[in-house]
Coordinates of C-alpha atoms and ligand atoms in Angstrom, one line a residue:
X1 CA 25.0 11.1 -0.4
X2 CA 25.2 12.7 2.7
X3 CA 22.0 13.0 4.7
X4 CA 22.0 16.4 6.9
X5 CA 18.5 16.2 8.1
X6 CA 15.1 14.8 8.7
X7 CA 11.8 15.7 9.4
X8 CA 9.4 14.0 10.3
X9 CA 5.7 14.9 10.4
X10 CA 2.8 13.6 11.5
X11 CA -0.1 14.0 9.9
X12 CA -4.0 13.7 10.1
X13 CA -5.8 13.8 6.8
X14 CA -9.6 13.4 6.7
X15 CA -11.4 11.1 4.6
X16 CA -14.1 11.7 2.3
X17 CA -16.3 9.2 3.7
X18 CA -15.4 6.3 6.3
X19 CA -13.3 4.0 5.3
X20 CA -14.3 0.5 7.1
X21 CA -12.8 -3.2 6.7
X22 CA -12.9 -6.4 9.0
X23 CA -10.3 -4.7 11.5
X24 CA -11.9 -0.9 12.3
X25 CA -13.6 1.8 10.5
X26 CA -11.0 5.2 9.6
X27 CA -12.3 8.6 9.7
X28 CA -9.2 10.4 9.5
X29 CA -6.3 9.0 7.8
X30 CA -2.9 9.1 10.2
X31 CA 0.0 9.0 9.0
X32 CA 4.2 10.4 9.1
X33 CA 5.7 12.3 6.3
X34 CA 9.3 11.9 6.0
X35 CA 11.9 14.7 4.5
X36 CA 15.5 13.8 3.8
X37 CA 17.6 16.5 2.8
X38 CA 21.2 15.9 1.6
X39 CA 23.7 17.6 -0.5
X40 CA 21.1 21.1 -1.4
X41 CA 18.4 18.1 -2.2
X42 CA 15.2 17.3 -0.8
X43 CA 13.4 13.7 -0.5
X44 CA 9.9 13.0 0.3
X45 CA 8.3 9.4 1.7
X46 CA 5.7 8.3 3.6
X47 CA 5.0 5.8 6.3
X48 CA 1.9 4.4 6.1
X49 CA 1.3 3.2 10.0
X50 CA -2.3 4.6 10.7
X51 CA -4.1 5.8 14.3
X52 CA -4.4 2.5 15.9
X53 CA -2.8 -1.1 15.3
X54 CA -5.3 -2.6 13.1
X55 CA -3.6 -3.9 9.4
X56 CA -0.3 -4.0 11.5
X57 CA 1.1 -3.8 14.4
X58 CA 2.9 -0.5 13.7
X59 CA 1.2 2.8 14.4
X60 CA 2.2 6.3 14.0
X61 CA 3.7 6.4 17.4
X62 CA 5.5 3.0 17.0
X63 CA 7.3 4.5 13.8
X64 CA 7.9 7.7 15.2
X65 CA 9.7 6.2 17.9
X66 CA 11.8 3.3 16.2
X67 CA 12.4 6.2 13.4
X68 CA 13.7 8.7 16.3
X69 CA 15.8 6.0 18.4
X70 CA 17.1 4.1 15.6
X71 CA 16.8 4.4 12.2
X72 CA 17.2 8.1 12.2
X73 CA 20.5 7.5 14.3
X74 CA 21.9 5.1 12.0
X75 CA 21.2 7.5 8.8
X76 CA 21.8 11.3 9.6
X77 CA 24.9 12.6 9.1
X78 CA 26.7 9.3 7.4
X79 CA 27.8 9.5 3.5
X80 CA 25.0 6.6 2.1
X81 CA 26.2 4.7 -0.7
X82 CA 23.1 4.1 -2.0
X83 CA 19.6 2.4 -0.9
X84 CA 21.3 -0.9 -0.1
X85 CA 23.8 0.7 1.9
X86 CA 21.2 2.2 3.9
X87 CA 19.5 -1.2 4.2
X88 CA 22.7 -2.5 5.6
X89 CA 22.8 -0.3 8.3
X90 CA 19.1 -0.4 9.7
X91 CA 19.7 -4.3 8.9
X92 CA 20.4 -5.3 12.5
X93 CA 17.3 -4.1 13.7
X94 CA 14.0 -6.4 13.9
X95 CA 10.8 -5.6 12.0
X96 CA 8.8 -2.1 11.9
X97 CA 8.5 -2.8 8.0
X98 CA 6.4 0.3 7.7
X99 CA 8.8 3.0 9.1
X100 CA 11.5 0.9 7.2
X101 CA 9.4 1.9 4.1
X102 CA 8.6 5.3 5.0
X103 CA 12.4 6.5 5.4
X104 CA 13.5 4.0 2.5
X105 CA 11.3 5.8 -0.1
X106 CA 12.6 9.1 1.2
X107 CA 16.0 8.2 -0.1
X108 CA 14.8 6.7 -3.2
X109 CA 13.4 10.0 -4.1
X110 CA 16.8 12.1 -2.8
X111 CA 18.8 10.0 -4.5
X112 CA 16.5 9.9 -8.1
X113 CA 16.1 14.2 -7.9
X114 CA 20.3 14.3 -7.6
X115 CA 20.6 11.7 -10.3
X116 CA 17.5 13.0 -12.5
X117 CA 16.0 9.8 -13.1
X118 CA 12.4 8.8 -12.1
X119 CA 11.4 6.4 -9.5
X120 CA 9.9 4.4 -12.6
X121 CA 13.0 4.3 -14.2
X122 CA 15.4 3.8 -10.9
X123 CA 13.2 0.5 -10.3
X124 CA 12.9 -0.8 -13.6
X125 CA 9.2 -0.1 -14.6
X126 CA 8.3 0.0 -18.1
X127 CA 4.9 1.2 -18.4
X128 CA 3.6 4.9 -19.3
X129 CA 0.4 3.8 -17.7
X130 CA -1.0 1.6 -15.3
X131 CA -4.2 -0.4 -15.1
X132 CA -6.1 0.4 -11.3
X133 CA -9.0 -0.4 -9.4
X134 CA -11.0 0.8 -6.1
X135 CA -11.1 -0.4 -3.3
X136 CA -14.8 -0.2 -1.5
X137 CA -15.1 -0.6 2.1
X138 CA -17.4 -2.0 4.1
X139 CA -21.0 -0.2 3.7
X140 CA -24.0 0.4 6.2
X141 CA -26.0 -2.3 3.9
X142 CA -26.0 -4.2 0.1
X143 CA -27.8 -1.8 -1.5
X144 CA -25.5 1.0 -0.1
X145 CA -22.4 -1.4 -1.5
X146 CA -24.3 -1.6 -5.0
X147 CA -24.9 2.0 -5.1
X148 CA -21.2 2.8 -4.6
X149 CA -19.9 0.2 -6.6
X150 CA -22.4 2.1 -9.6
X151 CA -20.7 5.1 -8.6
X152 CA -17.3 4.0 -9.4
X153 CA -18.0 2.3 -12.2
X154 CA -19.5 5.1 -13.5
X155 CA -16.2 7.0 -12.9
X156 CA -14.3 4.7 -15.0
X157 CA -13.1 2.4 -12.8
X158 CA -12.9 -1.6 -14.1
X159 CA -12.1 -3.5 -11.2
X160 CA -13.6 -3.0 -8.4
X161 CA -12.5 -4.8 -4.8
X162 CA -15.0 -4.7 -1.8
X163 CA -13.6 -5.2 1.8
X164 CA -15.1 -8.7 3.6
X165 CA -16.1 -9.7 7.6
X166 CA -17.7 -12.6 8.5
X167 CA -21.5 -11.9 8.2
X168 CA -20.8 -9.5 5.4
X169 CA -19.6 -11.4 2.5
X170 CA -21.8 -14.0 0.4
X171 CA -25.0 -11.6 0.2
X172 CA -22.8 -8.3 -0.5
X173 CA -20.6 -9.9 -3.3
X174 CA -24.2 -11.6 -4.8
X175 CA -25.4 -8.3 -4.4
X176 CA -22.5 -6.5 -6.9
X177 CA -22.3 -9.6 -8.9
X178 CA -26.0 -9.4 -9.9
X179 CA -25.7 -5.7 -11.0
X180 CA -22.7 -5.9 -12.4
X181 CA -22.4 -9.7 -14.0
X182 CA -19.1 -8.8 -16.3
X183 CA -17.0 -6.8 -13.7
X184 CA -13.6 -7.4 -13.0
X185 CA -14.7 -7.7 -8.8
X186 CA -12.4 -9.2 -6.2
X187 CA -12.7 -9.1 -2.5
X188 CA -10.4 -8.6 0.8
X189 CA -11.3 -10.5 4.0
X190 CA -7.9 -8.4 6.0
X191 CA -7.5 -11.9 8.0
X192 CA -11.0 -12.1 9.4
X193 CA -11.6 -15.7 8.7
X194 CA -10.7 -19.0 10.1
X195 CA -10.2 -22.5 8.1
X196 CA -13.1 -23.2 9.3
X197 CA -15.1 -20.8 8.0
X198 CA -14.1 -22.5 4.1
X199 CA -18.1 -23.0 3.7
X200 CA -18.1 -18.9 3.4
X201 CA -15.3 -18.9 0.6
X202 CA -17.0 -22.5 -1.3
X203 CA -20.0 -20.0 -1.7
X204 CA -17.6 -17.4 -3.3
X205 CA -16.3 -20.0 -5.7
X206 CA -18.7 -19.4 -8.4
X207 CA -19.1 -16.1 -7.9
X208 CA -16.2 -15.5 -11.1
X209 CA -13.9 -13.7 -8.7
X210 CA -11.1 -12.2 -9.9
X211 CA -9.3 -13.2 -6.3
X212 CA -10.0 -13.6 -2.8
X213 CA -7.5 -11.3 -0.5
X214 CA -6.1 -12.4 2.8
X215 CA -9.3 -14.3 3.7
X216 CA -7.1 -16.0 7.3
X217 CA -4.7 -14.6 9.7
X218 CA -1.6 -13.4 8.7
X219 CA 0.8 -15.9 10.1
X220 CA -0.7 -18.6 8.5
X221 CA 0.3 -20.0 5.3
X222 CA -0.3 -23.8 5.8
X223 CA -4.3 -23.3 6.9
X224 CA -4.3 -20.8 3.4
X225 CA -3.0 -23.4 1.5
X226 CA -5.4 -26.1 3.0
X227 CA -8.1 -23.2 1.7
X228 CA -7.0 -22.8 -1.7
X229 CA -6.9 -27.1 -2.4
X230 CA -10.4 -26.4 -1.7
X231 CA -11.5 -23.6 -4.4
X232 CA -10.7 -22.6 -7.9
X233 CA -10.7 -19.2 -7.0
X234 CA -7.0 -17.4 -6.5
X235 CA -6.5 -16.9 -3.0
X236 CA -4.5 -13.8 -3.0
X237 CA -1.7 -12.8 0.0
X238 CA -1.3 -8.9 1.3
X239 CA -0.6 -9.4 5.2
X240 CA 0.7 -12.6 5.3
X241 CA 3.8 -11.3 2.9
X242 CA 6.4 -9.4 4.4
X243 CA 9.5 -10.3 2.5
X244 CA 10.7 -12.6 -0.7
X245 CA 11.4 -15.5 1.7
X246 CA 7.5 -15.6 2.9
X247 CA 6.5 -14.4 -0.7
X248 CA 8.7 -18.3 -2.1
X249 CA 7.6 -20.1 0.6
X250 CA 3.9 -19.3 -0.3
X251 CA 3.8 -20.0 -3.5
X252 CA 6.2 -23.3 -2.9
X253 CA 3.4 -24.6 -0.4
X254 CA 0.5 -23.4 -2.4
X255 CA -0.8 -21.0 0.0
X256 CA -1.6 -18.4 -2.9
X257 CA -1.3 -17.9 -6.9
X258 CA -1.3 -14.1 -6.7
X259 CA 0.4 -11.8 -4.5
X260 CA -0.2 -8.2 -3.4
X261 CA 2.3 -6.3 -3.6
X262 CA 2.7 -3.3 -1.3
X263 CA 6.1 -1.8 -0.5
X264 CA 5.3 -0.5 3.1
X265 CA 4.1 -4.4 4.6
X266 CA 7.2 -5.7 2.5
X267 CA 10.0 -2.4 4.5
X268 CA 10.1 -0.9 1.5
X269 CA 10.8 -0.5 -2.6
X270 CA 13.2 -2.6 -2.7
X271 CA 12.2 -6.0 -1.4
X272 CA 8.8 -5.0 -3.2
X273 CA 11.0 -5.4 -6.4
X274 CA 12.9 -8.8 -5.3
X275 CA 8.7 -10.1 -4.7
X276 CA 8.2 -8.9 -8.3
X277 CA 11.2 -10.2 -9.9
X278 CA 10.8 -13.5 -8.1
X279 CA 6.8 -13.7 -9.4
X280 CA 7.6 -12.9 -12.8
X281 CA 10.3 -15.5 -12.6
X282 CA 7.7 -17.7 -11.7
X283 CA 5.0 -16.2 -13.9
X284 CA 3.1 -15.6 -10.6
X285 CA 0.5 -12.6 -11.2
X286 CA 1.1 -9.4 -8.8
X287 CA -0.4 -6.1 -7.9
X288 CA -0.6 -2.9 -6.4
X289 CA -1.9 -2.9 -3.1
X290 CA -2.8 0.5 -1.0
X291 CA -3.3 2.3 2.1
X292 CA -5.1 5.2 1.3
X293 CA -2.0 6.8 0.5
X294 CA -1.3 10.6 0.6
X295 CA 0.2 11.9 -2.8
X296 CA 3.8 11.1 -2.0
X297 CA 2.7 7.2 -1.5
X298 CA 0.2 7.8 -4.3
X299 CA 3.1 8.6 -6.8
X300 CA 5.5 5.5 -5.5
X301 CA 2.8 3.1 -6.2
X302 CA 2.4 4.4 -9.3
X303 CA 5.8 3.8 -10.1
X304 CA 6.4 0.4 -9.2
X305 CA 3.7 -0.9 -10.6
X306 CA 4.9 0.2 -13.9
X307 CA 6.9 -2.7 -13.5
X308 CA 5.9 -5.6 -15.9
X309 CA 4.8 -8.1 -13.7
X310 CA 2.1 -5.6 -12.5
X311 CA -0.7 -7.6 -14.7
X312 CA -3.3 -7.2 -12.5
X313 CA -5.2 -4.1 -11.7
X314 CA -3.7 -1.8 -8.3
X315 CA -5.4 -0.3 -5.6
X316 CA -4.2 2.9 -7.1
X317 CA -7.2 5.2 -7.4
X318 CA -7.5 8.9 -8.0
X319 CA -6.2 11.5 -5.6
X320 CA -9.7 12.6 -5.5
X321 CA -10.8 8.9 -4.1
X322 CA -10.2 9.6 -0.4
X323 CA -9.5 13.8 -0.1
X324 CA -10.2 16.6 -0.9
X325 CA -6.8 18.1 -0.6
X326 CA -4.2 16.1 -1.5
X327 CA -0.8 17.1 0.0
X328 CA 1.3 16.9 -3.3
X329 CA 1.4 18.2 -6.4
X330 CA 0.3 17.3 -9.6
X331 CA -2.9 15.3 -8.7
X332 CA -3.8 11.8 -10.3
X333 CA -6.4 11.2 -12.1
X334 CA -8.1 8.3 -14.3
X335 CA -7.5 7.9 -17.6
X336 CA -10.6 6.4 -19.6
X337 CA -9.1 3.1 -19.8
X338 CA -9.2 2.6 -16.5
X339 CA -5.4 3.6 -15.7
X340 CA -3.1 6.4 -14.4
X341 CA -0.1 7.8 -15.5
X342 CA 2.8 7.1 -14.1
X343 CA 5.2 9.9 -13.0
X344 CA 8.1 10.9 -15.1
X345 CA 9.7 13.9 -12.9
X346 CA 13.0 13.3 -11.2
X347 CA 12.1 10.7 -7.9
X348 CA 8.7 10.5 -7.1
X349 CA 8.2 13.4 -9.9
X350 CA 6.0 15.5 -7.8
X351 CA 5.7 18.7 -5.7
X352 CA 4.8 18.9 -2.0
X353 CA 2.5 21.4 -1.3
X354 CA 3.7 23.0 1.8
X355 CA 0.8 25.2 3.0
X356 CA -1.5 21.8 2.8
X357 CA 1.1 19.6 4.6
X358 CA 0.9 22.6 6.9
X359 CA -2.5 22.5 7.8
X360 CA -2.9 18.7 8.5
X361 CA 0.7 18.3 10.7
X362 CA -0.2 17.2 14.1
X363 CA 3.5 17.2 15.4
X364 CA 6.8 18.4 13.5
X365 CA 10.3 17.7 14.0
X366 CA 13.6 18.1 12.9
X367 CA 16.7 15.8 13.1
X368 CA 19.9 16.6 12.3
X369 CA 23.2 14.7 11.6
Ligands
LIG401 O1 -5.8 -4.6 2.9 O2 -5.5 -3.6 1.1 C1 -5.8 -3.5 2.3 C2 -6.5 0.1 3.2 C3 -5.9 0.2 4.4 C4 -5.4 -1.0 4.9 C5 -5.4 -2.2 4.2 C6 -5.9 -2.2 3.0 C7 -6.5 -1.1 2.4 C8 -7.2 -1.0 1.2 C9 -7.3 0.3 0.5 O3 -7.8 -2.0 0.7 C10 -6.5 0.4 -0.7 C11 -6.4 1.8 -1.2 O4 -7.3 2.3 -2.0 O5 -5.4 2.5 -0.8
LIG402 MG1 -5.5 -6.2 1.6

């Protein structure tokens, strides 16, 4: 497949409400859209970097510019075997997982239109359907956290996760636990912790959590192991994971029995599928994570986690979870079982809508081979 052009857009979608964890609070939700076209075909991804470095180091400006300088250079105009051929030849460069990710599902979906085949089915997945929570940031108070946590529940979602910061853990998770004493609830720290905050999480032990998520910093896997001898409770890794090699040496040292799977932290889909296939090799429990994607990302998560080792719930909620005007076409909603549908169109299986892309571009540009 030859790649003629790119474009690249960068975006600014609002947000329902604020969306706040232990590393900032997001109004607007940043992020670049990437089209690939090649050979009469389009392909759509999305790179999840936000406004400001705060779940990684990459922003939209960082991606735009290793995207622009680099991997854009190595990519347009060359005849691409396939995805691991393009993975060979950004292979030199160090790190920017994110941009990686954002250009790497932009083939995946060129490449399954031409063929005809679905992401889900390009990947491996299995499922028509897939089990998903919501994730609940960071409220002004308890009873604010309760009320929202009614609210979703009420929608028909079954697990709920609610984001964690020193100060605001114990008495928010009692909080949820005491109105809701059979929900599937698990929480996510985003590295805010230090081993010697292990009092907080003893406190969470007997809370019936389904995990605890990322609770210390992200290059850290010996003080997470040190936590988890200390609690019965699954420690769970999303930042600390960026590639199968962190993903083995985790679970060889005991740092985690659960992994969070996201495909943007981990440069893409397919080192997200070499963490799956090494987890279910190891019957090691995975999931979905998120980052409030846009319906492009929406319909990729949806995808791989149709994979079997996706036992546990995702962070795949509704399109209607975070805007009010998605970007892509058809929207996803929850089934009442608590799961989504997984796409079953050619590639991501969905329609950009241009006019709405339109209206939230920031900056626009096209590259070509
Ligand atoms: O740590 O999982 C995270 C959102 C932005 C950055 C990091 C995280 C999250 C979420 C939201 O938890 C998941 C979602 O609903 O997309
Ligand atoms: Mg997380």
């Amino acid at each position: 497949m030859r790649i003629e052009s790119v474009d690249l857009f960068h975006v600014r979608m609002r947000l329902k409400a604020p969306f706040e964890t232990s590393f900032g609070v997001e109004h607007d939700r940043d992020a670049l859209i990437l089209r690939l076209r090649g050979e009469g075909i389009e392909g759509w991804g999305e790179c999840v970097a936000g406004s400001f470095p705060g779940y990684s180091y990459e922003t939209v400006g960082t991606a735009w510019h290793v995207l622009e300088s680099f991997f854009l250079p190595a990519t347009l105009g060359q005849d691409l075997a396939g995805v691991a051929d393009f993975r060979r030849r950004i292979g030199a460069y160090k790190g920017h997982p994110l941009a990686r990710a954002g250009l790497e599902l932009a083939l995946w979906d060129l490449l399954g239109r031409g063929d005809g085949v679905s992401l889900a089915r390009q990947l491996g997945g299995t499922a028509a359907r897939v089990p998903v929570g919501v994730s609940i940031g960071i409220q002004p108070d308890a009873a604010s956290l309760v009320g929202m946590a009614e609210r979703f529940v009420a929608e028909g979602y079954r697990r709920v996760k609610i984001k964690i910061k020193p100060g605001r853990d114990v008495a928010d998770i009692g909080a949820v636990r005491a109105a809701f004493p059979e929900l599937a609830l698990q929480v996510d720290a985003n590295s805010a912790y230090a081993l010697e905050d292990a009092p907080v999480f003893e406190a969470m032990d007997g809370m019936s959590l389904l995990l605890i998520e990322q609770p210390l910093a992200e290059d850290d896997l010996l003080d997470h192991a040190g936590l988890q001898r200390r609690l019965s409770t699954p420690l769970c890794l999303d930042e600390s994971i960026l590639s199968v090699r962190h993903a083995r040496q985790a679970l060889d040292c005991g740092a985690c029995r659960v992994i969070n799977i996201k495909p943007a932290r981990l440069s893409g889909l397919s080192e997200a599928v070499a963490v799956h296939d090494l987890c279910l090799s190891r019957g090691i429990p995975v999931w979905c994570g998120g980052m409030l994607e846009t319906g492009i990302g929406r319909a990729s998560n949806l995808a791989l986690a149709s994979l079997p080792g996706f036992v546990l719930p995702g962070d795949i909620s509704a399109s209607d979870r975070y805007y009010a005007e998605d970007i892509a076409w058809p929207r996803f909603s929850l089934n009442r079982d608590s799961t989504i549908d997984v796409p079953t169109g050619p590639g991501l299986g969905i329609e950009v809508d241009e006019g709405a892309l339109r209206k939230v571009t920031l900056r626009r540009q096209t590259f070509n081979g």
